[in-house]
XYZ file of C-alpha atoms in Angstrom:
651
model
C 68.283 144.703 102.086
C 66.004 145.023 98.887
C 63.786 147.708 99.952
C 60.873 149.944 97.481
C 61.282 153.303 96.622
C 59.221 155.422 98.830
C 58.788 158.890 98.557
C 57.531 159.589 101.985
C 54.121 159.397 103.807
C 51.153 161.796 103.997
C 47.794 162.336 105.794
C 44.996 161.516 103.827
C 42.553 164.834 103.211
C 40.683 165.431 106.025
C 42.174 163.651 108.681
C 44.799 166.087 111.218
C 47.900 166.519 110.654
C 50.696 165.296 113.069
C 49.197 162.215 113.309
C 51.196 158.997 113.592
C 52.103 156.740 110.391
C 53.344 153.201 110.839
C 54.685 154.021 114.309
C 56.719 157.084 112.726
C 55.788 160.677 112.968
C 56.221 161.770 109.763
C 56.231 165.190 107.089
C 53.990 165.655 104.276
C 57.657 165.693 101.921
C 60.648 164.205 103.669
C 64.401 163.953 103.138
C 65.627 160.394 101.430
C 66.761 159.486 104.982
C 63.650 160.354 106.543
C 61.896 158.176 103.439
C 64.555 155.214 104.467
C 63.543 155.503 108.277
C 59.786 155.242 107.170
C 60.565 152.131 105.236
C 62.404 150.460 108.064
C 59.565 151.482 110.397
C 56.948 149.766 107.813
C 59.648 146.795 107.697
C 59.402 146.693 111.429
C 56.041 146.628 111.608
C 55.132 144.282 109.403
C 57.898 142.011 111.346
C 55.536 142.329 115.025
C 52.363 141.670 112.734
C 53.758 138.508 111.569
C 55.466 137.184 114.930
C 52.517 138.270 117.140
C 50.711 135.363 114.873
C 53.327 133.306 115.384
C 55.056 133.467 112.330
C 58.972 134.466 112.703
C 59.979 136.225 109.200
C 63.425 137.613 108.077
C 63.543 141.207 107.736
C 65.019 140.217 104.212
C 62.522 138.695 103.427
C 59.685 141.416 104.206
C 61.855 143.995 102.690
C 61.566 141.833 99.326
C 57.673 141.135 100.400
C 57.294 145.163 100.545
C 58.838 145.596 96.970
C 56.739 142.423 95.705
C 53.423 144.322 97.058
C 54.355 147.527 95.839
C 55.229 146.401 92.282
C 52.249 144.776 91.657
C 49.876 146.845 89.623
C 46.715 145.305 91.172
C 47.518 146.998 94.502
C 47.545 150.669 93.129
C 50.453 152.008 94.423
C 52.476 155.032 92.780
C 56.071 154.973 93.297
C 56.012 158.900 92.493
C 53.389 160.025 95.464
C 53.697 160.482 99.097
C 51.902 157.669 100.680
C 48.998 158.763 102.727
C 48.724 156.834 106.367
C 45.654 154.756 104.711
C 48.440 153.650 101.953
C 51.064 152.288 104.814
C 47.898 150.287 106.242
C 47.394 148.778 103.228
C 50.771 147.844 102.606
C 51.396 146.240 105.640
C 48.042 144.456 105.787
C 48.724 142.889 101.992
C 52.548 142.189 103.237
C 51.523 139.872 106.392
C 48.915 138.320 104.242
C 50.855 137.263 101.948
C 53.485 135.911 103.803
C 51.127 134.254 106.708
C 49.373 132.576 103.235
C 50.968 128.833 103.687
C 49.328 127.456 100.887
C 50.943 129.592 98.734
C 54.077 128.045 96.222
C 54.866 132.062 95.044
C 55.844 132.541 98.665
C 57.560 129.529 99.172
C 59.795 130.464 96.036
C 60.259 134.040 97.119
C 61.513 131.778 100.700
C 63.416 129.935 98.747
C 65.161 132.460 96.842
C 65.986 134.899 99.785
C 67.502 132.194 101.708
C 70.032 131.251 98.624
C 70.715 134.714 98.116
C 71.633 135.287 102.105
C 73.438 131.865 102.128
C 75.157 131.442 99.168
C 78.447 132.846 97.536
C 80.642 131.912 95.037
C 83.672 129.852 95.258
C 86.323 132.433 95.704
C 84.282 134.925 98.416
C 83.069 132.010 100.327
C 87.077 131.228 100.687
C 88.245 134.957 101.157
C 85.283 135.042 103.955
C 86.550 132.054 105.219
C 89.947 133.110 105.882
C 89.274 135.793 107.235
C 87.217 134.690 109.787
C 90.115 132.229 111.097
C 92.596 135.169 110.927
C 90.342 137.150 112.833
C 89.831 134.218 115.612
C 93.970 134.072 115.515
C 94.330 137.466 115.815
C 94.171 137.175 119.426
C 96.520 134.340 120.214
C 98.899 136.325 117.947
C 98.634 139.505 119.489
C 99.207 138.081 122.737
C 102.722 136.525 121.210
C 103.940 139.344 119.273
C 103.012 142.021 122.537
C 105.172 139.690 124.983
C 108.308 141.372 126.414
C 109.215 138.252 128.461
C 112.236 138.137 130.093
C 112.399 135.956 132.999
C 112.818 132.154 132.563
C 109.240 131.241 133.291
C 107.684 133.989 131.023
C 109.782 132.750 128.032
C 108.825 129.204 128.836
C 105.112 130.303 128.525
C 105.913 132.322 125.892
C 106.904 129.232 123.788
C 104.277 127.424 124.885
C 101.288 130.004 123.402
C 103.810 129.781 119.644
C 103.426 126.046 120.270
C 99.380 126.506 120.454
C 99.509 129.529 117.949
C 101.165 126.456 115.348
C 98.036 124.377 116.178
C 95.243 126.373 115.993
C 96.451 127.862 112.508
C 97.545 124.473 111.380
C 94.129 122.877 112.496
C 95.889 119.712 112.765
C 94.823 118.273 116.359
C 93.675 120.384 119.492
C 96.323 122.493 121.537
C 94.872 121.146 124.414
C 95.995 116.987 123.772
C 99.012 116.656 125.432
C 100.186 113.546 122.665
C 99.684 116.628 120.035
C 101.554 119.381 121.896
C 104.238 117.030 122.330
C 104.558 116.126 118.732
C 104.047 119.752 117.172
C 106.430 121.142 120.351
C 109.286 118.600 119.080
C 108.380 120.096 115.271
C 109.110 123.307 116.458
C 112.084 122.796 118.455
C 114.051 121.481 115.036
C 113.404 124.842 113.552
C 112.649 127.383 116.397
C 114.441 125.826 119.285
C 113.298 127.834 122.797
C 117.094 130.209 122.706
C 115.987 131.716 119.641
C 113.285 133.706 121.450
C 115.181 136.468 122.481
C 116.044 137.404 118.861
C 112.491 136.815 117.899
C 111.408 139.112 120.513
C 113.907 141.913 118.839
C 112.121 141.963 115.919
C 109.501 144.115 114.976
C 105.414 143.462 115.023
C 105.002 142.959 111.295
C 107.964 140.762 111.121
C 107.223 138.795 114.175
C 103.922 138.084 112.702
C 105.340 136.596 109.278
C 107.609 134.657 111.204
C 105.080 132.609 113.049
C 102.833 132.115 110.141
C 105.902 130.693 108.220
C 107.099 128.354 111.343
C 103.247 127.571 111.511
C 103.428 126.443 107.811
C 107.051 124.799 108.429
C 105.824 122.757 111.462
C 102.874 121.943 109.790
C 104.778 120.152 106.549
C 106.812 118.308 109.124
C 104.126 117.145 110.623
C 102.438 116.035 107.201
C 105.683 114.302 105.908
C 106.204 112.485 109.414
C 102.509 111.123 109.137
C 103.257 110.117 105.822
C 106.128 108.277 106.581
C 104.553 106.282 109.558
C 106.747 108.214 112.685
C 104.025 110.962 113.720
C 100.976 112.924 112.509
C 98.661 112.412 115.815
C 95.172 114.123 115.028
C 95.668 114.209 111.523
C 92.718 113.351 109.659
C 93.610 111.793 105.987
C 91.176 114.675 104.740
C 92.180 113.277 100.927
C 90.423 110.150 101.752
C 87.712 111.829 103.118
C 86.923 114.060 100.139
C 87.017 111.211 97.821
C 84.316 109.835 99.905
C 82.583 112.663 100.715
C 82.083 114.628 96.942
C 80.666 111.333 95.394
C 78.091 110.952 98.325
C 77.337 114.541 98.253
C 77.094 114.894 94.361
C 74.985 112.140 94.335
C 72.663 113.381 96.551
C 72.280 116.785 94.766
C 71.762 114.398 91.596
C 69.015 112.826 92.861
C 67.280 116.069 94.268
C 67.584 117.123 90.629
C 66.135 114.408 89.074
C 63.111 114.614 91.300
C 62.689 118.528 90.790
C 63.009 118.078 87.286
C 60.686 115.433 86.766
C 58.045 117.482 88.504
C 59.134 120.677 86.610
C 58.418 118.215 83.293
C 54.766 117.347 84.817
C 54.067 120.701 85.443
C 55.001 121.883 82.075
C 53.023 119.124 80.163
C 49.969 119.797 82.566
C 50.331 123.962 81.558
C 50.686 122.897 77.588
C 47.419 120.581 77.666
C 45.533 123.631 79.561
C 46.549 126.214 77.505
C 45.246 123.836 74.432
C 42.326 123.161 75.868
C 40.684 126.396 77.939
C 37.627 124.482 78.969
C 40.195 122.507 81.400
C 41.524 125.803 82.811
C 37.986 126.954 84.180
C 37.712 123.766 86.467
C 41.704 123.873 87.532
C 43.743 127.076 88.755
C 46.370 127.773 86.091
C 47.977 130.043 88.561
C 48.885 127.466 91.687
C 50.139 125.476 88.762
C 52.570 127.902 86.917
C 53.114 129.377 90.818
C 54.322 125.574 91.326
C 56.405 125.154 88.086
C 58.207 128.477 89.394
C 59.097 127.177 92.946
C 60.605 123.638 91.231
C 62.406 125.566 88.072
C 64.173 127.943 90.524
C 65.003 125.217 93.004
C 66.282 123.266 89.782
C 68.291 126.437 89.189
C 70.122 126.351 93.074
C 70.984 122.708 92.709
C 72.370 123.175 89.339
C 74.693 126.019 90.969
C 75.755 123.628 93.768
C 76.036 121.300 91.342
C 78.264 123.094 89.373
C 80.547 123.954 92.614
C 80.565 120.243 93.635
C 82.162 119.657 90.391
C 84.718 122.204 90.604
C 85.266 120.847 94.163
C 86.563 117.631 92.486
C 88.121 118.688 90.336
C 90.340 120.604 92.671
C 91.060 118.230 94.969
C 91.808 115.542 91.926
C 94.483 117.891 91.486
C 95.697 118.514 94.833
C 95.988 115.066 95.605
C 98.713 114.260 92.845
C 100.606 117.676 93.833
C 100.722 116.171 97.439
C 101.622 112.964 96.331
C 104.384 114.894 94.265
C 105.287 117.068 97.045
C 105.962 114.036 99.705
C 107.599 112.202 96.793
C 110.339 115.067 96.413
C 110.840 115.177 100.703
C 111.644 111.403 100.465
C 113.863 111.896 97.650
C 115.667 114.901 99.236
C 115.591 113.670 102.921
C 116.453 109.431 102.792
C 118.619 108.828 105.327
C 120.600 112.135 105.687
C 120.860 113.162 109.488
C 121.093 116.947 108.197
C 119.611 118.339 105.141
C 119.930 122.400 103.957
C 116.839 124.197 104.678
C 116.874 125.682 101.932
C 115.731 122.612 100.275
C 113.630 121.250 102.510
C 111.639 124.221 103.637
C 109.918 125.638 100.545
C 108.479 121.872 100.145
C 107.342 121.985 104.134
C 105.210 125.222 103.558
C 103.757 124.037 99.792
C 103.133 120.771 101.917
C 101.122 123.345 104.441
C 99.544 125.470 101.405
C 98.128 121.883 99.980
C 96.716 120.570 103.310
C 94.581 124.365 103.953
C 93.318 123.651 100.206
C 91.545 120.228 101.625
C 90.495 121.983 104.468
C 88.788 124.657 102.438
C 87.278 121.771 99.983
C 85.940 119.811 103.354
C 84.077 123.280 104.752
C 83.221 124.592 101.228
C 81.490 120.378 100.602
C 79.974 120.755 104.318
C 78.399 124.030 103.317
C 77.035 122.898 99.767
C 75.722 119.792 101.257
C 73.503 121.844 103.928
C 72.204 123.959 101.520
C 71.146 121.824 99.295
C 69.164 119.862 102.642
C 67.659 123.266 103.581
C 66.347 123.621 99.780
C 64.113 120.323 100.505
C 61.829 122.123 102.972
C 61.004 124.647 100.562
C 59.343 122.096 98.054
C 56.695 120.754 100.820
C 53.597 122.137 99.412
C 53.730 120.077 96.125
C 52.549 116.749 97.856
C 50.053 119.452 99.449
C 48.489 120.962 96.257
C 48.535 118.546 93.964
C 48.647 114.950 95.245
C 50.408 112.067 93.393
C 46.587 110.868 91.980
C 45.548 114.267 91.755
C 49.127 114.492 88.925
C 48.278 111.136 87.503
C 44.703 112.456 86.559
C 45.787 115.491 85.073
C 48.637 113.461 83.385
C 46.135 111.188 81.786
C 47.047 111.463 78.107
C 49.640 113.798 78.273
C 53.197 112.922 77.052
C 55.933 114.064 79.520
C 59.069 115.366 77.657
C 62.040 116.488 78.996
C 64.191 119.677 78.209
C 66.657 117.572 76.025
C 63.686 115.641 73.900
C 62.287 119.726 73.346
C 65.337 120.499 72.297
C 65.994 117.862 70.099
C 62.247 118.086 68.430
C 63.106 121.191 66.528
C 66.768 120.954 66.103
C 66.373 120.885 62.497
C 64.384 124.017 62.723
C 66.518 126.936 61.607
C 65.805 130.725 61.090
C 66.800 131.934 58.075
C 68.961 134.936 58.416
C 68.149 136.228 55.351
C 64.600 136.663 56.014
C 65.785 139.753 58.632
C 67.565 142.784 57.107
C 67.924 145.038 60.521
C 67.882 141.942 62.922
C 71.302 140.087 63.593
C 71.181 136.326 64.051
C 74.073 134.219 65.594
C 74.520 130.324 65.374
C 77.126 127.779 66.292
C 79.058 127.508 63.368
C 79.255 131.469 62.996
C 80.007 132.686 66.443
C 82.829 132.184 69.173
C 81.895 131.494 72.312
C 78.392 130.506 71.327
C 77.969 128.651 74.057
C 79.186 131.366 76.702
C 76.671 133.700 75.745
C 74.550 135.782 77.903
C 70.725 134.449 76.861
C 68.273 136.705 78.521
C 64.945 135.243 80.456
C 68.156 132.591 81.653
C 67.683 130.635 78.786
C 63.898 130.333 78.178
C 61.698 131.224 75.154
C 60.246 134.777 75.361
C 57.757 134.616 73.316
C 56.301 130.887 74.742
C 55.997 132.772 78.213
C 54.357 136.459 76.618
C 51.929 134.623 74.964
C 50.984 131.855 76.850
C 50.374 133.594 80.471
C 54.211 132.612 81.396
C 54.788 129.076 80.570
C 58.088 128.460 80.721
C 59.713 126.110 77.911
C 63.784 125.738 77.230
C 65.293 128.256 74.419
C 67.248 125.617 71.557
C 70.149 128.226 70.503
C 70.664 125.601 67.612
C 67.479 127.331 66.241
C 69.459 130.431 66.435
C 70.099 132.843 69.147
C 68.478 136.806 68.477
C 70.409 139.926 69.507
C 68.821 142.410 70.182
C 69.705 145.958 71.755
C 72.909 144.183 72.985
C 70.944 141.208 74.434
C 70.316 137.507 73.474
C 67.610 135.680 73.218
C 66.480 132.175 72.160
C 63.014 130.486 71.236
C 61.615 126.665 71.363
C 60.353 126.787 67.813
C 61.268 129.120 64.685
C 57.444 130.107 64.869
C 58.115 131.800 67.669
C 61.780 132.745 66.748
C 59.805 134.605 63.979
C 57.106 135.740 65.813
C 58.793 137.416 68.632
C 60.919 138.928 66.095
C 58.377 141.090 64.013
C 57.637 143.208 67.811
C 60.294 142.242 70.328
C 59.128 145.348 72.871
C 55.985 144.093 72.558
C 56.604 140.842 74.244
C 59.120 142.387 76.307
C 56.942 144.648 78.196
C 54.617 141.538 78.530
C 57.077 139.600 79.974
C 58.136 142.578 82.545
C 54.963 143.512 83.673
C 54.111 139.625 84.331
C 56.957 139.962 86.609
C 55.472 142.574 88.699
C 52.163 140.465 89.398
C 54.794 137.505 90.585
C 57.641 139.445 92.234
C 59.531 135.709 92.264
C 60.124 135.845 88.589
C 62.502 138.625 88.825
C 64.767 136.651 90.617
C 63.618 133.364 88.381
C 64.536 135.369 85.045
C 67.188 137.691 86.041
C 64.916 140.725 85.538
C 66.757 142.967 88.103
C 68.217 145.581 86.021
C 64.598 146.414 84.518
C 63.180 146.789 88.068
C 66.151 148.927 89.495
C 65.315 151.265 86.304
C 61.577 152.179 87.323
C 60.613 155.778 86.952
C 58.008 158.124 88.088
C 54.602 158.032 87.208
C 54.780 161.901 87.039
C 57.638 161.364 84.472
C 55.848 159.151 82.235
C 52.850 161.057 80.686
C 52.336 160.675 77.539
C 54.491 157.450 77.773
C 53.454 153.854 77.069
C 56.380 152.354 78.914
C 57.352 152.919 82.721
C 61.116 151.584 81.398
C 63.814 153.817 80.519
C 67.646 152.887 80.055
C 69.562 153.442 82.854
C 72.142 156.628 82.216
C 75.132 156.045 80.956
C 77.765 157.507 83.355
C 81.203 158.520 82.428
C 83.882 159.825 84.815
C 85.551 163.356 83.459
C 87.987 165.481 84.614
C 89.397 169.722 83.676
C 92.557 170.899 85.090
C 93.231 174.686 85.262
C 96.730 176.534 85.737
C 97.149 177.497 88.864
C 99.676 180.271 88.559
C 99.188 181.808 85.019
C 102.735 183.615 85.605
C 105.945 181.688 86.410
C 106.993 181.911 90.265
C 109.118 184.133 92.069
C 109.306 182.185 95.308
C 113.022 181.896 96.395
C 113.596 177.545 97.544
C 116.928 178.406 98.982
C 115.537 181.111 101.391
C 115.270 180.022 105.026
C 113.830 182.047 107.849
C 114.889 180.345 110.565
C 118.353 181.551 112.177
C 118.774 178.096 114.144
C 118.481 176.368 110.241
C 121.081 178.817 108.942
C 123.611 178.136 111.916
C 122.794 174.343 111.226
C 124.023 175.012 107.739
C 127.072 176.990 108.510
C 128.176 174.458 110.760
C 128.019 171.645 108.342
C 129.668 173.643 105.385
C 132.433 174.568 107.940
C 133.048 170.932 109.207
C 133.117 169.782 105.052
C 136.545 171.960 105.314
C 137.890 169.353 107.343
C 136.851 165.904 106.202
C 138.347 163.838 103.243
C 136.711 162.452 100.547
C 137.018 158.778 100.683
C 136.230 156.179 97.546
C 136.466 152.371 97.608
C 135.266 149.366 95.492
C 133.139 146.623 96.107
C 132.887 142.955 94.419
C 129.551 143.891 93.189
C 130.747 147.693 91.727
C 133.743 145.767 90.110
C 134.238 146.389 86.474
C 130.782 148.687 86.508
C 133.087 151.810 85.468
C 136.648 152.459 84.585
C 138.924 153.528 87.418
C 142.599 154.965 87.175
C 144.984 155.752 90.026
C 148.429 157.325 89.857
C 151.066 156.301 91.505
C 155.188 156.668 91.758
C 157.208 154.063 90.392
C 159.105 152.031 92.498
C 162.900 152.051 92.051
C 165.949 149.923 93.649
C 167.585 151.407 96.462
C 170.068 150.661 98.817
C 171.884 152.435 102.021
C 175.041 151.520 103.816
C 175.513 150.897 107.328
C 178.192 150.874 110.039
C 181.109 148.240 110.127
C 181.163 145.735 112.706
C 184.099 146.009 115.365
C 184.958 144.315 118.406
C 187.666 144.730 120.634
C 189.032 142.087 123.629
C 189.844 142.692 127.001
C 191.912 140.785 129.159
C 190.352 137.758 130.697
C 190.613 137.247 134.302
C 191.760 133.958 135.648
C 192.328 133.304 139.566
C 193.224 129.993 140.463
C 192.981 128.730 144.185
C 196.388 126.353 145.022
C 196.467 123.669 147.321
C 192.446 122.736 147.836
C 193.319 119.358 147.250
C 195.604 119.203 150.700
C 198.632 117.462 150.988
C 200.957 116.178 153.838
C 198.665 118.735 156.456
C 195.347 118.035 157.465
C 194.734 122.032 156.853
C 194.303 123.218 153.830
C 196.242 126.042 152.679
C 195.197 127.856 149.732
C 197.012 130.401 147.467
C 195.000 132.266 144.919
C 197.294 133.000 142.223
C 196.013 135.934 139.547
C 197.182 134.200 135.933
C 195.978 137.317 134.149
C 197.399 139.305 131.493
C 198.292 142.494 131.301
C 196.378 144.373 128.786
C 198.956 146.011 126.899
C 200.837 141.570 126.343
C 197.075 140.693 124.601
């Protein structure tokens, strides 16, 4: 919030003390923080003036409305004095004046410029920002996931399904809620995450569970993209490549055409101011101010669309690219896939998740074209009271006459038209063909001449650097003409102060001409007697640093002492148990041939031992034979069992 510098707040003489001030009951000298809570009480109050006449305004923008009023010279404030209650009254009365005055182009500019500045980043933060924000609306979902201890059949089941959603949401590709999708990005998971391979995902820890599913998010996602692309999936898929090529033409052309218009009438304006300031007469009938007000409001709207511009581009440019790495990318999958049933991950998963990486690019190009083409429709409004103030016939009589030129026929009018270096001795000059980087240089009043605008009540006319560019306390500046190349050279602080305390009459030109640093740099009144300028430098800080010894003598302190008798039993136990363990050494494949290593061993020798003969010894075998089982003449049988065997002593 851009807010003034204010002291604190005062009774005026004669009037009690105690008494309220803008709501707040204030001290005649007050802390900074009781100064900041007066300035958000004015802020406030100026806020309820405005809305109870109907008139809804930012509390940016009356902050910047406060500094505006406060700057200007005309209203007689001191930055260095307490402000009496009579001074708040003032203040706020001039604040909701000005910004209930709609037939006004200064305010419409200062609109203008606080809404770019509270809707606009650059390129990179608008992407940080934006990925945060959808981590931040994951973080939920994910939590949920990486808290479950589900153990039951039924709680794994819905486990699996809220990964399955998780996938979706961070993928962006389809709703979690169509059942065609679910099905398609459930079968995606399943090849890589099948439903068993929860338990060990539940095992793991928070932080590792989390990279997990952002990688399987990124995995399922490039299957998803290469099954689309081969024809055998990709439900809710939006071919956002197509889309961008449609979309940056249509919304660069429409920026292009905004500019064109703006331009033109920034060209009118600026012929119009030229043929007043040659002819005074014209001035007295006419009010120079609504006009140069007006060429203000269309130069820094010219200014925004170049920006967007200048993103829109860089937007194509991008995605130009991206488009041939995806085309790459799925060219590689069908190369390493064909007609294998299996294929390594390894191979096939770094190209799933640069698949992933490529399709959150186009995302981020679609939201970051969305977001430049709604700014640049909520810059039209802010050009309304053109057609207002100075109708198309009123601009064709004022144009009667007048040659219209454009920036590039300006510039090309005094091309030839070079200062002469040598004509300088203490100034330094730079030109094309003598500096690098001439065309990345800083040029101060962003780009326009100086001394055109100092002398002729802030007309603003394009800089030619081919002229030459001055420098000039570190800063660079460029002129229309060499007249005025030489002129503002002879007295450069003299134009400079011009051109700052022109600023401070229109608060929108410190935006319009990057005049910030010389307004954050404003000192006391009290500190400037004697002065002609209310500008100083701003001081130059350095960071520094002395060390000191601690302990000038060395220190006695004894590390090994211990006053703890548990400790000292600890380590009498462990030096007593060392007594009994062996020291053990092996080598690995990956210590192998790091050192030399030498073992000693015995020799081994040949030798042999003798063992017992084998004996044997027989004993008799007996044989008993049964006579007569076959019969004979009797039908009995008589048998006679005979005993055949030797004696031992006969074998």
């Amino acid at each position: 919030m851009v807010t003034p510098r204010v002291p604190g707040c005062r009774e005026s003489p004669g009037e009690e003390s105690g008494r309220r001030c803008s709501s707040s009951s204030l001290q005649p000298r007050m802390l900074p923080t009781q100064a900041e809570s007066v300035i958000k009480s004015i802020i406030r109050e100026i806020g309820q003036e405005c809305a109870a006449h109907g008139e809804i305004v930012p509390e940016t923008l009356v902050a910047f409305m406060v500094k505006a009023v406060v700057l200007d010279p005309s209203n007689g404030f001191n930055t260095d004095r307490t402000l009496t209650k009579s001074d708040v009254q003032k203040l706020v009365k001039l604040c909701v004046n000005r910004l209930l005055d709609s037939k006004n182009p200064s305010l419409d500019t200062i609109k203008m410029q606080v809404y770019f500045d509270m809707n606009y980043t650059s390129r990179e933060e608008f992407l940080e920002e934006h990925h945060r924000v959808i981590e931040s609306r994951l973080s939920s979902v994910s939590r949920e996931i990486t808290d479950s201890r589900a153990c039951a059949r039924e709680e794994l089941e819905s486990l699996y399904r809220k990964v399955v959603s998780y996938v979706l949401l961070r993928s962006g590709l389809g709703s979690p809620t169509d059942l065609k999708i679910v099905r398609e990005a459930t079968a995606a998971l399943q090849s890589v995450f099948p439903q068993t391979e929860l338990g060990t995902f539940l095992t793991l820890s928070k932080k590792d569970k989390e990279c997990q599913l952002k990688e399987l998010a990124m995995i399922v996602t490039g299957i998803r993209l290469f099954n689309r692309d081969c024809g055998k999936g990709g439900e809710g898929i939006d071919d956002l490549p197509a889309i961008l090529q449609e979309a940056i033409p249509a919304t660069t052309q429409h920026v292009d055409s905004q500019l064109e218009v703006v331009q033109d009438q920034a060209y009118r304006y600026t012929a119009i101011l030229e043929k007043v300031a040659k002819n005074p007469l014209m001035g007295q009938e006419l009010q120079p101010y609504m006009l140069r007000e007006a060429l203000y409001n269309v130069r820094q709207c010219e200014i925004f669309l170049q920006v967007i511009l200048s993103d829109i581009i860089t937007c194509a440019q991008e995605v130009e690219m991206m488009i041939k790495q995806l085309e790459a990318q799925l060219e590689q999958l069908k190369l390493t896939v064909k007609s294998k049933t299996a294929v390594p991950t390894s191979q096939v998963f770094p190209v799933f998740i640069a698949l992933s990486n490529l399709w959150t690019s186009f995302q981020d190009e679609t939201v970051l074209i969305s977001v430049l083409s709604n700014l640049t429709t909520h810059l039209e409004p802010f050009l309304g009271a053109h057609d207002l103030f100075f109708p198309e016939k009123v601009m064709q009589a004022l144009l009667d006459g007048v040659t219209v030129k454009t920036d590039v026929c300006r510039i090309k009018e005094h091309i030839e038209d070079r200062v002469n270096a040598a004509d300088f001795k203490k100034l330094e000059w730079l030109f094309p063909e003598t500096t690098a980087n001439f065309d990345k240089l800083l040029i101060q009043y962003r780009g326009f001449c100086a001394y055109t605008f100092a002398t002729t009540d802030g007309l603003l006319l394009p800089g030619n650097p081919s002229i030459g560019i001055l420098k000039y306390k570190d800063k660079y500046y460029t002129f229309n003409t060499r007249d005025a190349a030489y002129s503002f050279a002879e007295n450069p602080e003299n134009y400079i102060d011009i051109i700052r305390e022109k600023a401070k009459k229109n608060a929108e030109l410190i935006q319009l001409l990057e005049l910030h640093q010389q307004f954050e740099t404003l000192i006391q009144y009290s500190q400037t007697k004697g002065v002609d300028k209310r500008y100083i430098k701003p001081i130059t800080k350095c960071e520094t640093g002395t060390q000191t010894d601690t302990h000038l003598l060395p220190p006695t302190i004894v590390r090994s002492y211990e006053w703890n008798e548990w400790e000292l039993r600890r380590k009498a136990i462990k030096l007593a148990n060392l007594r009994r363990k062996v020291t053990h050494s092996v080598q690995t494949d990956h210590s192998h041939m790091r050192r030399e290593n030498c073992s000693q061993v015995y020799p081994s020798k040949t030798v042999g031992t003798q063992s017992l003969r084998d004996g044997c010894s027989r004993v008799p075998r007996p044989q008993i034979y049964i006579a007569g089982l076959r019969g004979g003449q009797t039908k009995a049988t008589h048998g006679l069992k005979v005993n055949l065997t030797r004696a031992v002593d006969e074998t």
